[in-house]
Amino acid sequence: MPQANVKMTVRRITPAVSIIDIQGDVSAFAENVLMDAYTEANTPTTRVFILNFSGLEYMNSSGIGLLVTLLIRINRQKQRLLAYGLSEHYRRIFELTRLNEAIGIYDDEAAALHAAGA
Amino acid sequence: MSQPEMPLEQTGPTEQPEEAQAPQPQIVQTTVIEEQTIVETPSAREPRDAANWAQVVTALRVSELPVGAVNLNVNGRQVVGPLQGFGKMWQKTYWVRLSGAKVTPTEVIQTWKEQFPNFWPKGNRFFKPLTGIKPGEVATLSLNVGGMQLSTGVLVLYADDESFALMTPQGHILAGWITFSAYEEDGATVAKVQLLIRANDPLYEIGLRLGGHRQEDRFWIHTLTALAAYFGVNGIIHHRQECVDPRLQWSQAGNIWQNAAVRTTIYSVLAPVRWVRRLAGAKRTNA
């Protein structure tokens, strides 16, 4: 089994907003890492999760699938998912897969935090 | 291709795919090189997957139609992801260990791409793009759904040496994508099909609940059985499924107007009318 080549760190900005910094590859093998990060970021007061893709180096269709399942999980808890730091290439992939219709995408952390109300 | 009887392992809806359960080192630490500081903006780097994705498409277009293919319900359709469909969202995973076959994941995927239609069950046809399964290519399909033929297509969303993914358009039974991949595990190559899908419209959702899901299971089990047999393996097909989202998206109920099954049926029923019109047109031209 290939190793997950990704590191995710959680920053709690406010009681309601958490940022997950993604560094490396998002593929099927990143599932455990992503879900662990989500669990760590999720507190009883968390309302908004922000994914920081500035360190994203690779993503395939399974990786996009992981984001969809994460989005559904978050939406079912009446929470929101935002993203920033996407390169032009990954912005196009979000557009192609129509993920941009469900995840708010922002240029930088300040804009994402503003949208999150932090 | 002959289909040997295969034992099938089915597990409950709450289980996670095998790869999620296997222990694995998951964190790779960043290496700092001396005191060199490299400032990069997100867009400054060329990602490794840059050539593996299709370009953004507003509407599908079949470039060249293979012999026997029908371009119906494909041209002009938008692709739809699992977020755009109507029914419950499912993640279904089917896999087979190619134990004993001396074949690498890359060789499995290369063969799968080349022979893709040959592994499908009889009565269903996949008209591979003339240039092969490459990112951005569009394939046309003729599917047997409960004895009815359905013409539609798929976009090759992603393709690399060890995986490829197909995304469905408006009117297809399913909204979402299907990923075909291969990887090594415990000394054997594993071939896997994973769907992240929901029914595109209410009619399809009813159909899936009334046996469509079982038919789909049989479809992919047949495909993996045939793939394994190609490599001389009498493998066990494993199957897991999880309901990712049990909600129906009523805002997408209008997708029914694009329903390819309905449109294919109407197209077939009107075939004699088109034939008479063509005949009349030819007579006028000759006169």
XYZ file of C-alpha atoms in Angstrom:
405
model
C 0.000 0.000 0.000
C 1.479 3.367 -0.952
C 2.157 5.733 1.933
C 0.141 8.879 2.461
C 2.484 11.671 1.474
C 0.680 14.442 3.265
C 0.797 16.390 6.470
C -2.137 18.312 7.901
C -2.010 20.661 10.835
C -4.928 22.265 12.620
C -5.082 25.852 13.822
C -8.025 27.002 15.930
C -8.411 30.656 15.046
C -11.497 31.298 17.143
C -13.841 28.958 18.998
C -15.963 28.899 15.826
C -13.297 28.773 13.105
C -10.547 26.230 12.473
C -8.000 26.124 9.670
C -6.526 22.876 8.344
C -3.179 23.435 6.604
C -2.555 20.807 3.929
C 1.010 20.053 2.875
C 1.649 17.352 0.263
C -0.552 14.998 -1.725
C -4.313 14.560 -1.485
C -5.195 11.113 -2.797
C -7.137 8.116 -1.472
C -4.267 7.422 0.887
C -4.783 10.766 2.638
C -8.176 9.711 3.999
C -7.039 8.873 7.527
C -4.933 12.019 7.790
C -7.779 14.234 6.599
C -10.338 12.640 8.887
C -7.947 12.883 11.859
C -7.437 16.573 11.099
C -11.188 17.099 10.827
C -11.744 15.343 14.161
C -9.070 17.482 15.804
C -10.485 20.672 14.304
C -14.070 19.862 15.207
C -15.127 21.118 18.611
C -18.646 21.675 19.947
C -18.308 25.349 19.028
C -16.790 24.960 15.543
C -18.986 26.421 12.809
C -16.537 26.919 9.942
C -13.633 24.825 8.647
C -11.131 26.413 6.295
C -8.829 24.268 4.170
C -5.502 25.904 3.345
C -4.290 24.447 0.060
C -1.151 26.590 -0.251
C 1.012 23.504 0.287
C -0.941 21.196 -1.998
C 1.453 19.389 -4.326
C -0.712 16.719 -5.941
C -4.345 15.726 -6.079
C -6.144 13.034 -8.053
C -9.798 12.124 -8.506
C -9.826 10.061 -5.302
C -8.539 13.133 -3.461
C -11.387 15.220 -4.836
C -13.713 12.456 -3.669
C -12.322 12.808 -0.150
C -13.142 16.499 -0.196
C -16.707 15.739 -1.295
C -17.243 13.288 1.565
C -15.701 15.781 4.015
C -17.993 18.512 2.689
C -21.080 16.326 3.130
C -20.036 15.404 6.658
C -19.538 19.077 7.539
C -22.788 20.210 5.932
C -24.738 17.539 7.799
C -23.480 19.081 11.048
C -24.755 22.469 9.816
C -21.166 23.683 9.548
C -19.449 25.342 6.572
C -16.369 24.504 4.552
C -14.232 27.202 2.945
C -10.895 27.048 1.135
C -8.003 29.288 0.160
C -4.509 28.997 -1.284
C -5.590 27.112 -4.396
C -3.326 27.588 -7.401
C -4.897 28.335 -10.777
C -4.539 24.671 -11.666
C -6.481 23.466 -8.615
C -9.056 26.220 -8.973
C -9.747 24.821 -12.443
C -10.110 21.316 -10.999
C -12.613 22.599 -8.452
C -14.477 24.214 -11.335
C -14.291 21.090 -13.489
C -15.626 18.870 -10.717
C -18.088 21.594 -9.707
C -16.832 21.573 -6.152
C -16.550 25.353 -6.373
C -20.363 25.486 -6.324
C -20.399 24.084 -2.793
C -17.144 25.237 -1.208
C -16.415 28.949 -0.854
C -12.998 29.655 -2.385
C -10.947 32.673 -1.358
C -7.634 34.132 -2.421
C -5.984 34.210 0.964
C -6.414 33.506 4.636
C -7.605 37.007 5.486
C -10.412 36.813 2.930
C -11.441 33.339 4.088
C -11.456 34.414 7.729
C -13.501 37.478 6.838
C -16.037 35.256 5.071
C -16.080 32.968 8.091
C -16.891 35.922 10.293
C -13.726 35.549 12.343
C -14.732 -13.706 -21.931
C -15.791 -16.586 -19.718
C -16.952 -15.717 -16.253
C -16.041 -18.160 -13.491
C -18.248 -18.183 -10.431
C -16.720 -15.904 -7.839
C -17.437 -15.734 -4.152
C -18.556 -12.276 -3.235
C -17.869 -10.611 0.042
C -20.408 -7.969 0.935
C -20.092 -5.921 4.045
C -22.236 -3.435 5.847
C -22.844 0.153 4.948
C -20.784 1.642 7.737
C -17.462 -0.006 6.906
C -14.669 1.971 5.391
C -12.694 0.846 2.320
C -9.797 -1.470 2.996
C -7.147 1.113 2.347
C -8.564 3.263 5.128
C -8.075 0.476 7.661
C -4.550 -0.575 6.826
C -1.938 0.805 9.208
C 0.402 3.076 7.371
C 2.844 5.836 8.076
C 0.917 8.911 7.137
C 2.991 11.937 7.896
C 5.925 13.013 5.874
C 7.896 15.766 7.505
C 9.050 18.671 5.435
C 12.803 18.758 4.951
C 14.490 22.101 5.477
C 17.515 22.557 3.256
C 20.204 24.539 5.115
C 18.995 28.103 5.520
C 17.823 28.489 1.994
C 14.466 30.195 1.799
C 12.299 29.551 -1.191
C 9.305 31.778 -1.562
C 6.653 30.290 -3.778
C 3.180 31.448 -4.526
C 0.609 28.691 -5.015
C 0.445 29.286 -8.749
C 4.214 29.432 -9.259
C 4.699 25.677 -9.097
C 3.705 23.183 -11.739
C 1.844 20.416 -9.902
C 2.724 16.794 -10.696
C -0.862 16.109 -11.740
C -1.048 19.026 -14.188
C -1.231 16.799 -17.273
C -3.565 14.254 -15.695
C -6.734 16.330 -15.492
C -9.216 17.234 -18.194
C -9.566 20.877 -19.069
C -12.631 22.693 -17.804
C -15.535 21.981 -20.122
C -18.770 23.912 -20.225
C -20.423 21.297 -22.435
C -19.349 17.891 -23.706
C -18.502 17.393 -27.340
C -17.672 14.118 -29.052
C -14.795 14.827 -31.411
C -14.892 11.705 -33.572
C -17.512 9.010 -33.304
C -16.278 5.406 -33.366
C -18.096 3.010 -35.708
C -21.371 1.844 -34.191
C -21.548 4.611 -31.608
C -24.558 6.909 -31.286
C -23.995 10.482 -30.246
C -27.204 10.833 -28.284
C -27.500 12.660 -24.949
C -23.825 13.635 -25.013
C -23.096 16.733 -27.100
C -23.959 19.913 -25.267
C -24.406 18.199 -21.892
C -22.601 19.485 -18.812
C -20.735 17.086 -16.568
C -22.295 16.562 -13.157
C -20.580 15.675 -9.908
C -22.043 13.918 -6.892
C -23.032 17.311 -5.492
C -25.318 18.022 -8.450
C -27.426 14.844 -8.530
C -30.763 14.098 -6.882
C -30.645 10.828 -4.927
C -28.809 9.501 -1.912
C -25.047 9.768 -2.259
C -23.173 6.484 -2.234
C -19.528 5.536 -2.134
C -19.184 2.048 -3.536
C -15.882 0.223 -3.675
C -15.168 -3.040 -5.481
C -11.734 -4.599 -5.554
C -9.869 -7.754 -6.423
C -6.400 -8.965 -5.435
C -4.527 -10.259 -8.455
C -2.673 -12.798 -6.327
C -0.144 -14.820 -8.254
C -0.166 -12.575 -11.305
C 3.196 -11.007 -11.972
C 1.784 -7.682 -13.019
C 2.452 -4.180 -11.752
C -0.242 -1.574 -11.017
C 0.946 0.379 -14.055
C 0.556 -2.665 -16.304
C -2.935 -3.332 -14.910
C -4.058 0.219 -15.604
C -2.494 0.229 -19.060
C -4.372 -2.976 -19.924
C -7.565 -1.705 -18.337
C -7.447 1.471 -20.415
C -6.728 -0.439 -23.624
C -9.258 -3.221 -23.079
C -11.840 -1.273 -21.097
C -14.916 -2.195 -23.199
C -13.950 -5.875 -23.316
C -14.373 -6.275 -19.567
C -17.952 -4.993 -19.570
C -20.972 -7.303 -19.336
C -22.695 -8.271 -22.577
C -25.374 -5.881 -23.784
C -23.423 -2.821 -22.637
C -21.072 -1.019 -24.985
C -18.379 1.516 -24.215
C -17.177 3.304 -27.329
C -13.686 4.291 -26.346
C -12.485 7.610 -27.757
C -10.393 7.051 -30.874
C -7.382 8.515 -29.091
C -7.873 6.257 -26.078
C -8.672 6.945 -22.443
C -6.943 10.283 -21.972
C -7.876 13.336 -19.902
C -10.592 15.386 -21.576
C -11.687 12.706 -24.032
C -15.375 11.869 -24.282
C -16.653 8.305 -24.662
C -20.141 7.327 -25.734
C -22.002 4.503 -24.021
C -24.877 2.229 -24.801
C -26.145 0.695 -21.575
C -28.632 -2.077 -20.996
C -30.845 -0.885 -18.168
C -33.523 -3.372 -17.229
C -33.774 -4.576 -20.814
C -33.905 -1.029 -22.181
C -31.061 0.573 -24.132
C -29.785 3.912 -22.896
C -27.391 6.103 -24.861
C -25.174 8.492 -22.953
C -21.487 9.298 -22.460
C -18.710 10.040 -20.012
C -15.808 12.461 -19.750
C -12.354 11.147 -18.921
C -11.880 13.367 -15.893
C -8.461 12.150 -14.809
C -5.873 9.662 -16.016
C -2.375 8.738 -14.890
C -0.301 5.548 -14.894
C -2.050 3.994 -11.904
C -5.602 5.316 -12.119
C -8.211 6.950 -14.281
C -11.623 8.440 -13.590
C -14.784 8.945 -15.621
C -17.287 11.699 -14.892
C -20.889 11.512 -15.966
C -22.971 14.114 -17.842
C -26.506 15.396 -17.389
C -29.010 12.689 -18.272
C -26.776 9.789 -17.209
C -28.218 7.484 -14.550
C -25.550 8.579 -12.116
C -24.156 11.974 -11.169
C -20.560 11.667 -10.044
C -17.371 9.931 -10.990
C -15.962 6.448 -11.092
C -12.276 5.914 -10.331
C -10.380 2.867 -11.567
C -7.068 2.284 -9.836
C -4.419 -0.291 -9.052
C -1.872 -0.448 -6.250
C 0.373 -2.914 -4.501
C -0.612 -4.408 -1.169
C 1.156 -7.202 0.677
C 3.005 -8.390 -2.402
C 0.038 -8.437 -4.768
C -1.470 -5.918 -7.122
C -5.008 -4.860 -6.263
C -7.419 -3.550 -8.898
C -10.158 -1.298 -7.609
C -13.288 0.473 -8.831
C -14.692 3.223 -6.649
C -17.864 5.155 -7.363
C -18.884 8.377 -5.678
C -22.336 8.894 -7.083
C -25.984 9.668 -6.607
C -28.934 9.139 -8.937
C -29.203 12.036 -11.349
C -32.969 12.475 -11.050
C -36.052 11.106 -9.226
C -36.833 8.537 -11.927
C -33.342 7.070 -11.724
C -33.480 7.109 -7.907
C -36.604 4.966 -8.013
C -34.946 2.660 -10.520
C -31.838 2.279 -8.376
C -33.927 1.400 -5.335
C -35.964 -1.130 -7.332
C -32.992 -3.245 -8.342
C -30.700 -0.762 -10.035
C -28.134 -0.883 -7.252
C -28.002 -4.687 -7.467
C -27.603 -4.486 -11.234
C -24.784 -2.007 -10.778
C -23.084 -4.325 -8.283
C -23.284 -7.164 -10.802
C -21.867 -4.853 -13.475
C -18.681 -3.991 -11.599
C -18.255 -7.481 -10.170
C -18.380 -8.795 -13.728
C -15.872 -6.165 -14.836
C -13.355 -6.998 -12.106
C -13.861 -10.733 -12.613
C -13.110 -10.315 -16.307
C -10.080 -8.135 -15.573
C -8.704 -10.696 -13.115
C -9.370 -13.514 -15.579
C -7.407 -11.600 -18.221
C -4.392 -11.847 -15.914
C -5.111 -15.509 -15.215
C -6.462 -14.906 -11.723
C -9.587 -16.494 -10.278
C -9.933 -13.719 -7.719
C -12.412 -12.932 -4.980
C -14.327 -9.732 -5.650
C -14.769 -7.628 -2.527
C -17.475 -5.029 -2.225
C -18.172 -2.308 0.310
C -20.603 0.547 0.195
C -21.357 3.509 2.353
C -24.261 5.932 2.176
C -22.390 9.232 2.352
C -25.503 11.385 2.258
C -28.993 9.935 2.810
C -30.737 13.150 1.816
C -32.514 13.681 -1.486
C -31.689 16.945 -3.236
C -35.116 18.107 -4.329
C -33.568 21.227 -5.829
C -32.137 18.893 -8.499
C -35.432 17.141 -9.307
C -35.623 19.103 -12.563
C -32.726 17.011 -13.879
C -35.446 14.645 -15.037
C -35.842 16.733 -18.208
C -32.396 15.551 -19.311
C -33.116 11.872 -18.498
C -31.214 9.884 -21.122
C -33.373 6.776 -20.690
C -36.517 8.708 -21.541
C -34.820 10.522 -24.401
C -33.316 7.331 -25.824
C -36.747 5.673 -25.723
C -38.359 8.612 -27.516
C -35.526 8.574 -30.057
C -36.078 4.850 -30.678
C -39.861 5.192 -30.948
C -39.501 7.979 -33.483
C -37.010 6.032 -35.626
C -39.669 5.098 -38.260
C -40.713 8.759 -38.554
C -37.111 9.794 -39.183
C -36.765 6.992 -41.740
C -39.889 8.126 -43.631
C -38.700 11.743 -43.577
C -35.283 10.762 -44.941
C -36.951 8.685 -47.672
C -39.253 11.566 -48.616
C -36.297 13.958 -48.665
C -34.326 11.630 -50.938
C -37.294 11.327 -53.339
C -37.644 15.126 -53.515
C -33.922 15.445 -54.253
C -34.121 12.838 -57.027
C -37.193 14.505 -58.526
